[in-house]
Structures are given as structure tokens and as C-alpha cells.
């Protein structure tokens, strides 16, 4: 068979244990047709074959980011980036510059905000933000997407200033003056504030409620949203990514992405889950089954249920077995009560759906495993590949249960306190000293024989794969409380390719470089194995190929 594209002279790492190393890859019609030596592959050359000389660069399966929020990540590309700042005064020039040419921006939204911005701030957050921007709605969305800080105007317009009825797990924090302080914890509380934004909050709906726009989006809004998604997808492709597992979802996103696929405009594969909220009746799982039946495309598919069982450590909402050192009566919040959650797991599993649950604290992880265990007891064992997302603290007993239940660990190297992105918390604030050894325990998870998948949770951290690889292979040394969790390069690359594909039941479709599989590849602009571990983040992406089509080209080949 003749190839339409050949990459030769590469350091090809196939991630296929049966034939791990090669020099060249040939592909045609979106499929790999040969992997081997330059000579092996040249036999499929014809006149029309495009040939790319990799000149010793690394050629890998396209990266798979197995935990992202594409719609929000895309939207954030156009909002005001404030990540990394820990001083509100430093925001002033950024806000002034941002609003100067945006007189009609309905909500000035700073994104990627660090919790440190409000440390040591005496006044209520809304007052502190009023000092920066009083006459227009202004809010900051935390990098982790679990908290919003809003000024008074935003609270007024969102109907939150005098408090509001909230679902379990969400809080509009009220001040002694009887007014909201501006601190909005979790989606139920900040959804109404973000709905004021330029996107009408449509980018957040799959996350906040899992419902579709109501009233339905106009055709102009749909086109604007598709353009936004394409912008995000181009950004993702520039980081070598060919597949995403989205972690929020609704029919609306599936419709937009399927339309792009049908129009031949989608250069990416993406799974969109059904998002079940704690206030939903379990009958809504029929919608998840409907998504699974209806969306089975080569590039766009469903089949998974996403839930949140707790919050995050930074806002002290992650559910822990022990209280927080600096907040001795607070164990965090169980978003779902155990009975409701267990019943949801049993029902979703019985429908043949995969489940992935956000669980940060160790008690949250225990609760998730309780649900998965009950599903096995009730429905019998099957190859379910249910996932736990984040597991930032885990007990030894639960490591064993995860292994026994065949549950997958989905972790984010750059979220760790030693990941080099977020500032490490002060000692004895979030973690007791003896909890550090059980926190972000990638090495222990892998040693326990649990399948380990890596991702970013973009836009929580940038969707930059190489920076995450650096966090995994060369984490910061934070002292003896924090055992070394560093990963080998090979394991890390596997966790970004083959494991992620397997986790989505796609191991026979993509994730390794083998004849017959999808032609999804990334060419790095150098040899990853020769790269200094501390300098991994600096290794650029030269080219990304999805379905045999070039989805990103740095122009360096
Ligand atoms: Zn997430």
C-alpha cells in the first residue's frame, strides 16, 4: 500500500512493548501502515508521498490529555490571565490595560487566580475587588475552578449579594453585615456570577450543571462557540496533543464538536462525559446512556459519567479523614451523600458506562472506592476501567483496594506541591506532616500496580504536556517530609499516551504507533531522551499529526 505521508530518520518510540523502537512511520488515509527502519518504510513510498525527515528528533504517539475542560480552557484564552500573582495591587495595571479597549465586556473576568492573592487581605474580597474595579462587574476565577471572588457589582447582578439558596457543597460566604463577602465556593455559588460573562457562561455549563443552554443557544451563539472551541483546539494541538478526555459535559458540547467533525474541521479526538450533579435524580443517568448510544464517532464520543465527590485542598473543601491542621473542626465537604453516590455508581455501572469521579481528599477517595465496590458486588465484575481523578491524598488501604478493584488513577503531575507550578502551602496548614508521604503519591500508586494516567486538568494548569512531563520526571525536592515521587521518562510518556488510550478503551485505536492504528503522532523538536530532565519543559513541539493530518506545524522541520 502506498503511503501519503512518511516520517523517516526519527527516534521513534512507539509505546508498543512488542516493538518499542523504530526509525520511520508511514501512514495513509489517517491510519499507520508501517513502522520500522527507514528501509522497511520506504517500500511504501510512491510519487505522491510526502516525506518528512525527522533528523533524529523524537517521534511519539500523539499526546493524550486525559483530564481537561476544553470549553473553559478555550474561553480562558480570551479572558484576563492573572495566574502566578499573589498580590492584589499587582492586578491593577493588568485590569486597567484589559478594560481600556473592552468597553462592552459584560464581566471583567480574571482567570487562573491563585489563592495567595487574598492571603493577609483584611477586608471582604468584594471590597478588595471594588478597590480595583467598582463600577463594572469584575471577578476572579481560581486556577482550580473551584472558587470565584466577585466584586459587589457582580454579586448584585448575579442575585447573590443577599445570599441565595445553594445545593450541598456550594457556599455563598456571608459577612457579619448580612451581605455576601464575595467569596463563592464551588459551582452552585459561582455559576450565576460567571453566567454574566461574554460567553453567557455557556463554556461553564457542562461543569456547573451538566445541562444545556436554556434558552437554547442562537445560531450566532453556536457559531461563536464553535469558533472558540477551534481556537482552543489549535492551542491544544500546539502542545502535541491529539486526544482529550473532557471532564465536564452536556449534549451542547457534543453537538458542537460533532458538527465540527462532520464539517471536516475537527483536528482532534475528544471524549465528552455526562456530568451528574449531587442534586440530580438518578433517572438523569438515562441521558448518559443516550449520549453513549448517540455519540460514537471516530473523533467525538461519550460513554462516561463524571461526578464530583469533594472540593479542593486550598479552599479546605477536599474531604479528609482528618481535619485541616489550620481549621481543626473542618474535614471538608462531601458533595454527594454516600447513599446517593453509591446508588449512582451502581446504576451507571449497570448501564455499561465508565465512571470518573473527582476525589481529592483521602476520605473522598475511600467513598469513591466504596461506590465502585458496591457496583462490583451488585452488578458483577466487568472490565469497567472506572477512574479516580486527582487522589491527592490516599491511604495505604485504599491503594490496595484500587488495585483489587482494577480502578485507574488519573493524576496531574503539575498540581502537586512539588510540581513547580503552585506555591507549596505553609507547613501544617493543609497537610499534617505525616500526611505528606501519602500526598501526590505517584510513585506509590505506580509501585502498587495501579494503572496511572497523567493529565493537566487544563485550564487549572496550562495544557503544556512537556511542562507536566518535567514535573513528573524532575519534581522539586521539598525536604524530608516529602518522599521522592519522581517518575522515569518511559513511564511518564506511557502515562501520557498508551495508558490514557487504554483507559478510554481505545488501545486498539490510538495511543501507540502500530500498523492499523490511527495516524496520531507528535514530533518533538529534539531527542527527548537526550534532554536534561530539568529542561523538559523547554523542548518544543515541532509537529502534531492527528488522523494523518498535520494539526500543528512549528515550521522547524
Ligand atoms: Zn477537572
PDB file of C-alpha atoms and ligand atoms in Angstrom, residues 67-69 144-146 207 247-248 306 308 358 389-390 415 457-458 460, ligand 1:
ATOM      1  CA  UNK A  67      -8.453  15.324  32.121  1.00  0.00           C
ATOM      2  CA  UNK A  68      -9.286  18.734  30.643  1.00  0.00           C
ATOM      3  CA  UNK A  69     -12.090  21.254  30.340  1.00  0.00           C
ATOM      4  CA  UNK A 144      -8.524  25.203  40.176  1.00  0.00           C
ATOM      5  CA  UNK A 145     -12.035  26.280  39.017  1.00  0.00           C
ATOM      6  CA  UNK A 146     -13.443  25.673  42.488  1.00  0.00           C
ATOM      7  CA  UNK A 207     -19.133  21.973  34.569  1.00  0.00           C
ATOM      8  CA  UNK A 247     -14.161  16.250  32.380  1.00  0.00           C
ATOM      9  CA  UNK A 248     -17.336  18.250  32.047  1.00  0.00           C
ATOM     10  CA  UNK A 306     -18.350  12.397  35.646  1.00  0.00           C
ATOM     11  CA  UNK A 308     -17.522  15.395  41.958  1.00  0.00           C
ATOM     12  CA  UNK A 358     -13.146  13.960  41.219  1.00  0.00           C
ATOM     13  CA  UNK A 389      -9.469  11.831  39.404  1.00  0.00           C
ATOM     14  CA  UNK A 390      -6.702  13.597  41.387  1.00  0.00           C
ATOM     15  CA  UNK A 415      -0.809  20.036  40.582  1.00  0.00           C
ATOM     16  CA  UNK A 457      -6.889  19.466  34.142  1.00  0.00           C
ATOM     17  CA  UNK A 458      -6.449  22.464  31.802  1.00  0.00           C
ATOM     18  CA  UNK A 460      -6.247  24.540  36.036  1.00  0.00           C
TER      19      UNK A 460
HETATM   20 ZN1  LIG B   1     -11.105  18.967  36.286  1.00  0.00          ZN
END
